[in-house]
Amino acid sequence: MNTKGKLIIIGGAVDKGSFTESSFDKDVSKNMNFFEKGIIKRIIDESKHKENSRIEVITTASKIPREVGPEYVKAFQYLNASNVDVLHIERREQAGEEEVLDRIKAADIVMFTGGDQLRLSSILGGSKLHDIILDKYKNEHFIYAGTSAGAAAASNNMIYQGSSHEALLKGEVKITSGLGLIDDVIIDTHFVQRGRIGRLFQAVVGNPKVLGIGLGEDTGLLITNNTKMEAIGSGLVILVDGREIKDTNLTQVELGQPISINHLVTHVLSIHDTFDLSTFKMHIHSSQYI
């Protein structure tokens, strides 16, 4: 069954312009690449009503929501999307309030900020707000956009803990249920900058049916119909495919011991490259062989 909504997951540190700097307007030329080609511009362009789309920024994952929210409002407004506001949902009961639900029902885009994805899933998971988002994503021309924690929480499986340098020690990577917009993938963020490839390796070796997605900073994936993925932004997307794993010691070693994996396949995507989740085929947009 087709999914009408679009999913835009971002690795964190979205280049949205340094709006906290007083000299921003004078230095705007330094940010023009973002404004013309960047991720937030793409979110607007993919939405139902473009610059007139109703946008709700949800700061639940953040520990500094009152600072983060206005940054995103300014970023959208600078790109001529002025129908934008912030929802500060800090307790579970707020996710069932009529005013909050009415605002989500009216939204064309929800933008989940970074922070702690376990905070996001534990506050919103199973709420009426969560149900509305899932229904809109399935049945309407609606965009779920999430950066960092907002991206990690989008899938059914969610990494919520695990140090980078110990990630290939058995049991060091902690996984729970996310918000469930997309199945059979697991998403990690700040991927290249924080050296988190080992976290995805352990997540995938435990269930090779799941495709690992590692998102670099200011880098994302536009996912349509829960199958076609297009890399957007300025960095890299790493995909970890475990379907061809030939051997591992995962079930033989004790907790805290190193994991061995034989024949784990990886792909590297950059801007405009695509990957089809239904066929597991990658297309390089600027291939040297075309």
Coordinates of C-alpha atoms in Angstrom, one line a residue:
M1 CA 0.0 0.0 0.0
N2 CA 1.4 3.4 -1.0
T3 CA 2.6 5.9 1.6
K4 CA 1.5 9.4 0.6
G5 CA 3.7 11.3 3.0
K6 CA 7.4 12.0 2.7
L7 CA 10.2 11.4 5.3
I8 CA 13.2 13.7 5.5
I9 CA 15.8 12.6 8.0
I10 CA 18.9 14.7 8.7
G11 CA 22.1 13.8 10.4
G12 CA 22.2 16.9 12.6
A13 CA 23.9 20.3 12.6
V14 CA 21.7 21.5 9.7
D15 CA 23.3 24.6 8.1
K16 CA 20.4 27.0 8.7
G17 CA 22.5 30.1 9.0
S18 CA 23.9 31.5 12.2
F19 CA 20.9 33.4 13.3
T20 CA 22.3 34.0 16.8
E21 CA 25.0 36.2 15.3
S22 CA 24.2 39.8 15.0
S23 CA 26.1 40.1 11.7
F24 CA 24.0 37.4 10.0
D25 CA 22.2 39.7 7.6
K26 CA 25.5 41.3 6.5
D27 CA 27.1 37.9 6.1
V28 CA 24.2 36.3 4.3
S29 CA 26.2 35.7 1.1
K30 CA 28.3 33.1 3.0
N31 CA 25.1 31.1 3.6
M32 CA 23.6 31.3 0.1
N33 CA 24.6 27.7 -0.8
F34 CA 22.4 26.6 2.1
F35 CA 19.5 28.9 1.1
E36 CA 19.5 27.8 -2.5
K37 CA 20.4 24.1 -2.2
G38 CA 20.1 23.3 1.4
I39 CA 17.9 20.8 3.3
I40 CA 15.4 23.3 4.8
K41 CA 14.8 24.7 1.3
R42 CA 14.2 21.2 0.1
I43 CA 11.7 20.5 2.9
I44 CA 9.7 23.6 1.8
D45 CA 9.9 22.7 -1.9
E46 CA 8.6 19.1 -1.2
S47 CA 5.7 20.2 0.9
K48 CA 2.1 20.5 -0.2
H49 CA 1.8 24.3 -0.3
K50 CA 5.5 25.2 -0.6
E51 CA 6.2 28.6 1.1
N52 CA 2.5 28.6 2.3
S53 CA 2.7 25.3 4.1
R54 CA 1.8 25.1 7.7
I55 CA 4.9 24.1 9.7
E56 CA 5.1 23.0 13.3
V57 CA 8.6 22.8 14.9
I58 CA 8.6 20.3 17.7
T59 CA 11.3 20.7 20.3
T60 CA 10.5 17.7 22.6
A61 CA 13.9 16.1 22.2
S62 CA 15.9 19.2 23.1
K63 CA 17.1 20.3 26.6
I64 CA 17.1 23.9 25.4
P65 CA 13.8 24.0 23.5
R66 CA 13.2 27.8 24.0
E67 CA 16.5 28.5 22.3
V68 CA 16.3 25.9 19.5
G69 CA 12.7 26.6 18.4
P70 CA 13.2 30.2 17.3
E71 CA 16.3 29.3 15.3
Y72 CA 14.2 27.1 13.1
V73 CA 11.4 29.6 12.8
K74 CA 13.9 32.2 11.6
A75 CA 15.4 29.7 9.1
F76 CA 12.1 28.9 7.6
Q77 CA 11.0 32.5 7.5
Y78 CA 14.2 33.6 5.8
L79 CA 13.2 31.2 3.0
N80 CA 9.8 32.9 2.8
A81 CA 7.9 30.2 4.7
S82 CA 6.2 32.4 7.3
N83 CA 3.4 30.1 8.4
V84 CA 5.5 28.4 11.1
D85 CA 5.3 28.1 14.8
V86 CA 6.9 26.0 17.7
L87 CA 5.3 23.4 19.8
H88 CA 7.0 22.9 23.2
I89 CA 5.8 19.4 24.3
E90 CA 7.6 18.5 27.5
R91 CA 5.2 16.1 29.2
R92 CA 3.1 13.2 27.9
E93 CA -0.2 14.8 28.9
Q94 CA 0.6 17.7 26.5
A95 CA 0.7 15.3 23.6
G96 CA -3.1 14.7 24.1
E97 CA -4.2 18.3 24.6
E98 CA -6.9 19.4 22.1
E99 CA -5.1 22.5 21.0
V100 CA -1.9 20.6 20.3
L101 CA -3.7 17.9 18.4
D102 CA -5.6 20.5 16.3
R103 CA -2.3 22.2 15.4
I104 CA -0.8 18.8 14.3
K105 CA -3.9 18.0 12.2
A106 CA -3.5 21.3 10.4
A107 CA 0.2 20.9 9.7
D108 CA 1.7 20.2 6.3
I109 CA 5.2 19.7 7.9
V110 CA 6.4 18.7 11.3
M111 CA 10.0 19.4 12.0
F112 CA 11.5 17.5 15.0
T113 CA 14.7 19.1 16.4
G114 CA 17.7 17.3 17.8
G115 CA 18.4 16.3 21.4
D116 CA 17.7 13.0 23.0
Q117 CA 15.7 10.5 20.9
L118 CA 14.7 8.4 24.0
R119 CA 13.1 11.6 25.4
L120 CA 11.3 12.0 22.2
S121 CA 10.0 8.4 22.0
S122 CA 9.1 8.2 25.7
I123 CA 7.1 11.4 25.7
L124 CA 5.3 11.1 22.3
G125 CA 5.3 7.3 21.7
G126 CA 1.7 5.9 21.8
S127 CA 0.1 9.3 22.3
K128 CA -2.7 10.8 20.3
L129 CA -0.3 13.1 18.7
H130 CA 1.8 10.1 17.6
D131 CA -1.2 8.4 16.1
I132 CA -2.2 11.6 14.1
I133 CA 1.3 11.9 12.7
L134 CA 1.3 8.2 11.6
D135 CA -2.1 8.6 10.0
K136 CA -1.1 11.8 8.2
Y137 CA 2.1 10.3 7.0
K138 CA 0.4 7.3 5.6
N139 CA -2.6 9.0 4.0
E140 CA -1.8 12.7 3.3
H141 CA 0.7 14.9 1.4
F142 CA 2.5 15.4 4.7
I143 CA 6.2 15.7 5.6
Y144 CA 7.9 14.4 8.7
A145 CA 11.3 16.1 8.9
G146 CA 13.7 15.3 11.7
T147 CA 17.2 16.2 12.5
S148 CA 19.6 14.2 14.8
A149 CA 17.2 12.8 17.5
G150 CA 14.2 13.6 15.3
A151 CA 15.8 11.4 12.5
A152 CA 16.9 8.6 14.8
A153 CA 13.4 8.2 16.2
A154 CA 11.7 8.0 12.8
S155 CA 12.2 4.3 12.3
N156 CA 10.7 1.3 14.0
N157 CA 14.1 0.4 15.5
M158 CA 16.0 3.2 17.2
I159 CA 19.6 3.4 18.6
Y160 CA 19.5 5.4 21.8
Q161 CA 22.8 4.7 23.4
G162 CA 26.3 3.4 22.6
S163 CA 29.8 5.0 22.7
S164 CA 31.5 5.2 19.3
H165 CA 34.9 3.7 20.5
E166 CA 33.3 0.7 22.1
A167 CA 30.5 0.2 19.6
L168 CA 31.8 -3.2 18.3
L169 CA 31.8 -4.7 21.8
K170 CA 28.8 -7.0 22.3
G171 CA 26.0 -5.3 24.1
E172 CA 27.4 -1.8 24.0
V173 CA 24.8 -0.5 21.5
K174 CA 21.3 0.0 23.0
I175 CA 18.3 -0.3 20.8
T176 CA 14.6 0.3 21.5
S177 CA 11.4 1.1 19.5
G178 CA 11.1 4.4 17.7
L179 CA 8.1 6.3 16.3
G180 CA 7.6 3.7 13.5
L181 CA 7.2 5.7 10.3
I182 CA 9.5 3.3 8.4
D183 CA 10.3 -0.3 9.0
D184 CA 13.4 -2.4 8.3
V185 CA 15.9 0.4 8.7
I186 CA 17.9 1.8 11.7
I187 CA 19.2 5.3 11.6
D188 CA 22.3 6.9 13.2
T189 CA 23.2 10.5 13.1
H190 CA 26.3 12.8 13.4
F191 CA 27.6 9.7 11.7
V192 CA 30.9 10.7 10.1
Q193 CA 31.9 13.4 12.5
R194 CA 31.4 11.2 15.6
G195 CA 32.8 7.9 14.1
R196 CA 29.6 5.9 14.7
I197 CA 30.0 3.3 12.0
G198 CA 30.6 0.6 14.6
R199 CA 27.2 1.3 16.1
L200 CA 25.5 0.5 12.8
F201 CA 27.6 -2.6 12.3
Q202 CA 26.4 -4.0 15.7
A203 CA 22.8 -3.0 15.0
V204 CA 22.8 -4.7 11.6
V205 CA 24.7 -7.9 12.6
G206 CA 22.0 -8.6 15.2
N207 CA 19.3 -8.6 12.5
P208 CA 20.6 -8.4 8.9
K209 CA 17.2 -7.7 7.5
V210 CA 17.5 -4.2 8.9
L211 CA 19.4 -1.7 6.7
G212 CA 21.7 0.6 8.6
I213 CA 21.5 4.3 7.6
G214 CA 24.3 6.6 8.8
L215 CA 23.7 10.3 8.2
G216 CA 26.5 12.8 8.2
E217 CA 26.0 16.4 9.5
D218 CA 24.1 18.8 7.2
T219 CA 23.2 15.6 5.3
G220 CA 19.9 13.8 4.9
L221 CA 17.7 11.5 3.0
L222 CA 14.4 12.3 1.3
I223 CA 12.3 9.1 1.4
T224 CA 9.2 8.8 -0.8
N225 CA 6.7 6.0 -0.5
N226 CA 9.0 4.4 2.1
T227 CA 11.1 3.0 -0.7
K228 CA 13.0 5.6 -2.7
M229 CA 15.8 7.4 -0.9
E230 CA 17.6 10.4 -2.2
A231 CA 20.6 11.9 -0.6
I232 CA 20.4 15.6 0.1
G233 CA 22.6 18.2 1.8
S234 CA 26.4 18.7 1.7
G235 CA 27.8 15.5 3.2
L236 CA 27.7 11.7 3.0
V237 CA 25.1 9.0 3.8
I238 CA 26.5 5.5 4.7
L239 CA 24.3 2.5 4.2
V240 CA 25.1 -0.8 5.9
D241 CA 23.6 -3.9 4.2
G242 CA 23.9 -7.1 6.3
R243 CA 22.0 -9.4 4.0
E244 CA 25.2 -11.0 2.6
I245 CA 26.9 -11.5 5.9
K246 CA 28.7 -14.9 5.8
D247 CA 29.7 -15.4 9.4
T248 CA 30.0 -13.7 12.8
N249 CA 30.9 -14.6 16.4
L250 CA 28.0 -12.6 17.8
T251 CA 26.3 -15.4 19.7
Q252 CA 29.6 -17.0 20.8
V253 CA 31.2 -14.2 22.7
E254 CA 30.4 -12.8 26.1
L255 CA 29.0 -9.3 26.7
G256 CA 31.7 -6.7 26.3
Q257 CA 33.8 -8.8 23.9
P258 CA 34.7 -7.8 20.3
I259 CA 32.3 -8.8 17.5
S260 CA 33.7 -10.3 14.2
I261 CA 31.7 -9.9 11.0
N262 CA 32.6 -11.5 7.6
H263 CA 31.3 -9.8 4.4
L264 CA 29.3 -6.8 5.5
V265 CA 28.4 -4.6 2.5
T266 CA 28.4 -0.8 2.6
H267 CA 27.4 1.9 0.2
V268 CA 28.3 5.6 0.3
L269 CA 25.8 8.2 -1.1
S270 CA 26.3 11.9 -1.8
I271 CA 23.9 14.6 -3.0
H272 CA 21.3 13.4 -5.6
D273 CA 22.4 9.7 -5.4
T274 CA 19.4 7.3 -4.8
F275 CA 18.8 4.0 -3.2
D276 CA 15.7 1.8 -3.6
L277 CA 14.7 0.0 -0.5
S278 CA 12.5 -2.4 -2.5
T279 CA 15.3 -3.6 -4.8
F280 CA 18.4 -2.6 -2.8
K281 CA 19.8 -0.9 -5.9
M282 CA 21.9 2.2 -5.7
H283 CA 22.1 4.8 -8.5
I284 CA 25.1 7.3 -8.5
H285 CA 23.8 10.6 -9.9
S286 CA 27.2 11.7 -11.4
S287 CA 28.6 8.2 -12.2
Q288 CA 31.9 8.2 -14.1
Y289 CA 30.5 5.4 -16.2
I290 CA 27.6 7.3 -17.7

